PDB file of C-alpha atoms and ligand atoms in Angstrom:
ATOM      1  CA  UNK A1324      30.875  -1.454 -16.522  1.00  0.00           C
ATOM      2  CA  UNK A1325      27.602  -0.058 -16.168  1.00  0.00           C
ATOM      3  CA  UNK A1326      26.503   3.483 -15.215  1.00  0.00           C
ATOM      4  CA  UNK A1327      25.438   3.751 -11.572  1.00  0.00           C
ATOM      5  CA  UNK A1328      21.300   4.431 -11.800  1.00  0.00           C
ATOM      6  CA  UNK A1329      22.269   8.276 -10.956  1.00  0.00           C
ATOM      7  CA  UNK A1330      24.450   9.487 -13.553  1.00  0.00           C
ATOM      8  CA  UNK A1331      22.289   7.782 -16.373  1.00  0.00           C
ATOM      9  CA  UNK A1332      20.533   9.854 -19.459  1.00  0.00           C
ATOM     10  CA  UNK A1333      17.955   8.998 -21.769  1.00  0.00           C
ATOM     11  CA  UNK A1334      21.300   8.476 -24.170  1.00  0.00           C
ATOM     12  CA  UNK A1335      22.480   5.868 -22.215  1.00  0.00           C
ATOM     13  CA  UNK A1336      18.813   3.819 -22.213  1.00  0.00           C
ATOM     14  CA  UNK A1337      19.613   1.053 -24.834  1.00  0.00           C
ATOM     15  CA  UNK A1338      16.915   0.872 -27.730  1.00  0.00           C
ATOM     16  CA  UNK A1339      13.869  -1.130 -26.880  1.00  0.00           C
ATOM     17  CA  UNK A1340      15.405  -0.921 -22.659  1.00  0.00           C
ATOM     18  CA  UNK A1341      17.534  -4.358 -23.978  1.00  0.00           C
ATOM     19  CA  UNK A1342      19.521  -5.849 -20.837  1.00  0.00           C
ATOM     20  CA  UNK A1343      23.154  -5.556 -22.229  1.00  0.00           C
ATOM     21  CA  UNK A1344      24.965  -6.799 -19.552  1.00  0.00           C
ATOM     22  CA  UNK A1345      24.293  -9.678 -16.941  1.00  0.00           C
ATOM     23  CA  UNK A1346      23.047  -8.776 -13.766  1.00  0.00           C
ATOM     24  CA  UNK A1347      22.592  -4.949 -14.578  1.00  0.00           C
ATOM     25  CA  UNK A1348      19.158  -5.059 -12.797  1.00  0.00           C
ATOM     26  CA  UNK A1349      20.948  -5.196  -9.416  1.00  0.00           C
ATOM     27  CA  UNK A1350      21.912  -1.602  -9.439  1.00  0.00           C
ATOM     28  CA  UNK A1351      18.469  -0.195  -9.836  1.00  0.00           C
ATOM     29  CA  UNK A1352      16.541   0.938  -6.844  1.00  0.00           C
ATOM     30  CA  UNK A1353      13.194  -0.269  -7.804  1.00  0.00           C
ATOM     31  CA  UNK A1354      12.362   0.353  -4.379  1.00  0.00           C
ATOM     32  CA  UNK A1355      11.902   4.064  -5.159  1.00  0.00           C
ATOM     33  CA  UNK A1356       8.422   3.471  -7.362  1.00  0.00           C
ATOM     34  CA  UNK A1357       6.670   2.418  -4.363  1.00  0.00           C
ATOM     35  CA  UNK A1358       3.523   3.741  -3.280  1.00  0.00           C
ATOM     36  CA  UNK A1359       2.860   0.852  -0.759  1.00  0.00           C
ATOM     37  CA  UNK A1360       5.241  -1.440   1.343  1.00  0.00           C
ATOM     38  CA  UNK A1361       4.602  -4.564   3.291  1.00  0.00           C
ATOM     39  CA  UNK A1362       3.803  -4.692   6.855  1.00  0.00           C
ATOM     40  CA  UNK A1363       4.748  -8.071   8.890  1.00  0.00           C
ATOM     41  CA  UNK A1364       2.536  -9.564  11.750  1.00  0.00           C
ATOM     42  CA  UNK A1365       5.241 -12.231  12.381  1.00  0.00           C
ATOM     43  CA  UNK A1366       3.284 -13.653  15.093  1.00  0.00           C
ATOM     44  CA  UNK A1367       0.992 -15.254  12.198  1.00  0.00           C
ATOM     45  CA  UNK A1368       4.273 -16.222  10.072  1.00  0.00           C
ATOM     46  CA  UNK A1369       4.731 -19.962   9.590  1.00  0.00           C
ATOM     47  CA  UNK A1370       7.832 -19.647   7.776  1.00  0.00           C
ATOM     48  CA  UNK A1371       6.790 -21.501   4.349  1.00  0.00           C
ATOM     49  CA  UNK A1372       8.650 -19.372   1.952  1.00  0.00           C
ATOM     50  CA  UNK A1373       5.088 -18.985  -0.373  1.00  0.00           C
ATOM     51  CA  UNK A1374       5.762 -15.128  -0.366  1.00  0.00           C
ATOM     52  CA  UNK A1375       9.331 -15.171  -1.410  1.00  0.00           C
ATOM     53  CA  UNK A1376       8.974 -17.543  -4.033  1.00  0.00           C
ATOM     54  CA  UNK A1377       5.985 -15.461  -5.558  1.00  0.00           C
ATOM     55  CA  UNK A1378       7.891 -12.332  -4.884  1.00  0.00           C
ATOM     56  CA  UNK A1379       8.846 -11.064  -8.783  1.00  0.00           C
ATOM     57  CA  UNK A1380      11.379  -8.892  -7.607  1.00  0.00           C
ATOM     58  CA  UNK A1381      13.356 -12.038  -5.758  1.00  0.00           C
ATOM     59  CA  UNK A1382      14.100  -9.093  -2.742  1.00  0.00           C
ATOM     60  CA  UNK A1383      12.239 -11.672  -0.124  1.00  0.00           C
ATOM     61  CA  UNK A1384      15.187 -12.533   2.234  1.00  0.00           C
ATOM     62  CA  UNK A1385      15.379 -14.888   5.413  1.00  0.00           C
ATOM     63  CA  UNK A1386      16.117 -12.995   8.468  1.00  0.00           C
ATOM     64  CA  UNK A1387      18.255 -14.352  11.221  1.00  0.00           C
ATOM     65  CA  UNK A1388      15.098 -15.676  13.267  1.00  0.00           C
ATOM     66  CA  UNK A1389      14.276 -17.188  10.115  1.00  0.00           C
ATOM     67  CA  UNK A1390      11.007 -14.645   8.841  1.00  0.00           C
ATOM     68  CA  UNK A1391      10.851 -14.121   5.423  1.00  0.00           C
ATOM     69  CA  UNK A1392      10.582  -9.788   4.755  1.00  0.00           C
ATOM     70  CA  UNK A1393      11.856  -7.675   1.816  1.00  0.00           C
ATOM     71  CA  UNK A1394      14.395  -5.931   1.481  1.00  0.00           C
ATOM     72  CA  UNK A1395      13.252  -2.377   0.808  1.00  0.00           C
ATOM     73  CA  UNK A1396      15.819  -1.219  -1.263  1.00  0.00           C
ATOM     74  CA  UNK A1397      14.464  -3.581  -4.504  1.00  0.00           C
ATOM     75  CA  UNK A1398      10.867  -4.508  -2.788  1.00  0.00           C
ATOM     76  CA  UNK A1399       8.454  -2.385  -5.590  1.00  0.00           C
ATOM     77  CA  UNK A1400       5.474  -2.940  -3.657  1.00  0.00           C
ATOM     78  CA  UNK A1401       3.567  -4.786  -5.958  1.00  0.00           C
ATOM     79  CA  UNK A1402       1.457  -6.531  -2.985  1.00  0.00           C
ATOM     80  CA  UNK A1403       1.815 -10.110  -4.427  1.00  0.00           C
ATOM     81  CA  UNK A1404       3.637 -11.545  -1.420  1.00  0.00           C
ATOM     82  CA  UNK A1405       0.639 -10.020   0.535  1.00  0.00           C
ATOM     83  CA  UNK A1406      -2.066 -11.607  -1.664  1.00  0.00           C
ATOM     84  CA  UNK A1407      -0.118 -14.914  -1.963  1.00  0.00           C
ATOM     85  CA  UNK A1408       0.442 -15.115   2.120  1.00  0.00           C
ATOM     86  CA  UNK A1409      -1.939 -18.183   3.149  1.00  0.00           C
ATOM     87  CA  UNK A1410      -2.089 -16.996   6.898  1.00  0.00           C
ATOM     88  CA  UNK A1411      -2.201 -13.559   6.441  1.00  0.00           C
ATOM     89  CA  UNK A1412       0.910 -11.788   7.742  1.00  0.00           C
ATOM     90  CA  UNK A1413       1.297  -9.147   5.598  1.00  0.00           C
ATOM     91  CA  UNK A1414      -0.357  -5.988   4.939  1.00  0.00           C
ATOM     92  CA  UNK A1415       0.355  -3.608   2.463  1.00  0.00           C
ATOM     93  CA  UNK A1416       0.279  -0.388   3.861  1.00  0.00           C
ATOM     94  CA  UNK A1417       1.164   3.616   2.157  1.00  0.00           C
ATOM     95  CA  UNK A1418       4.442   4.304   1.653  1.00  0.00           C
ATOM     96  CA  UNK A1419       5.302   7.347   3.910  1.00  0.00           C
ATOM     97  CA  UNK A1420       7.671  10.381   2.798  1.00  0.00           C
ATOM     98  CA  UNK A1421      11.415   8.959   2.768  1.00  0.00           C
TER      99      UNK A1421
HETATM  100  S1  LIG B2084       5.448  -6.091  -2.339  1.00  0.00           S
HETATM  101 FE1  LIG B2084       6.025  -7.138  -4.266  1.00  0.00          FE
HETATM  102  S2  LIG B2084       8.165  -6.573  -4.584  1.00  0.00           S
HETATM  103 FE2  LIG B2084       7.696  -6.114  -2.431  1.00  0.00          FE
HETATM  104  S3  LIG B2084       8.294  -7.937  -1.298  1.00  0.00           S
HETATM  105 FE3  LIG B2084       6.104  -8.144  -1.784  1.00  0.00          FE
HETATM  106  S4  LIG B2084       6.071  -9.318  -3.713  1.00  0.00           S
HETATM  107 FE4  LIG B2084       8.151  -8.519  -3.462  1.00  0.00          FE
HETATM  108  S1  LIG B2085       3.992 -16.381   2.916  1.00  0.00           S
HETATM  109 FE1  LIG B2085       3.310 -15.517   4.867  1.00  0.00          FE
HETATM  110  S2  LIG B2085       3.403 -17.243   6.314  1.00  0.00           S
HETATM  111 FE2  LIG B2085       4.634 -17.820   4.528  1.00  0.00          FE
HETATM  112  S3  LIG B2085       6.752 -17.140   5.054  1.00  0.00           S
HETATM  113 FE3  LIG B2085       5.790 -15.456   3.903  1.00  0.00          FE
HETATM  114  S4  LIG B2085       4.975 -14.110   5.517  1.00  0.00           S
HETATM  115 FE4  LIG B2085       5.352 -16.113   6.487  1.00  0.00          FE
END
């Protein structure tokens, strides 16, 4: 089983960062590189999906009043969902001190 992201050394990084295991990904918290995070106007939102299909960290998620937002734990804040967005409901603002 894999190493939880935490107790992991340089020794543990396979040669060439190979993906040994299925599924591994899941346990990293690529949300801590971000430098930026989305910010929803859902009031603009016509629920097509565009941003989490584009969305290369597949951390887009449909809330329970059916918006599409990430889910901050895994969302990198790479801006694509914000570039992508045809009616402009998201805006990429700095990510403040967590
Ligand atoms: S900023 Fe990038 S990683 Fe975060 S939700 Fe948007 S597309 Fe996904
Ligand atoms: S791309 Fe924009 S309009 Fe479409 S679901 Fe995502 S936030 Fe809403």
């Amino acid at each position: 089983m894999a190493k939880a992201e935490h107790e992991l050394t340089w020794k543990d990084i396979e040669i060439g960062a190979v993906v040994t295991e299925p599924g591994n990904a899941a346990i990293y918290k690529t949300g801590d590189w971000r430098s930026q995070k989305p910010d929803y106007d859902f009031k603009r939102c016509i629920k097509c999906g565009v941003c989490y299909i584009f969305c290369p960290e597949a951390c887009i998620h449909q809330n329970k009043a059916g918006f599409f937002e990430a889910d901050f734990y895994y969302c990198k804040g790479c801006g694509i969902c914000a570039y992508e967005c045809p009616t402009r409901v998201i805006t990429m603002r700095e990510e403040t001190e967590k």
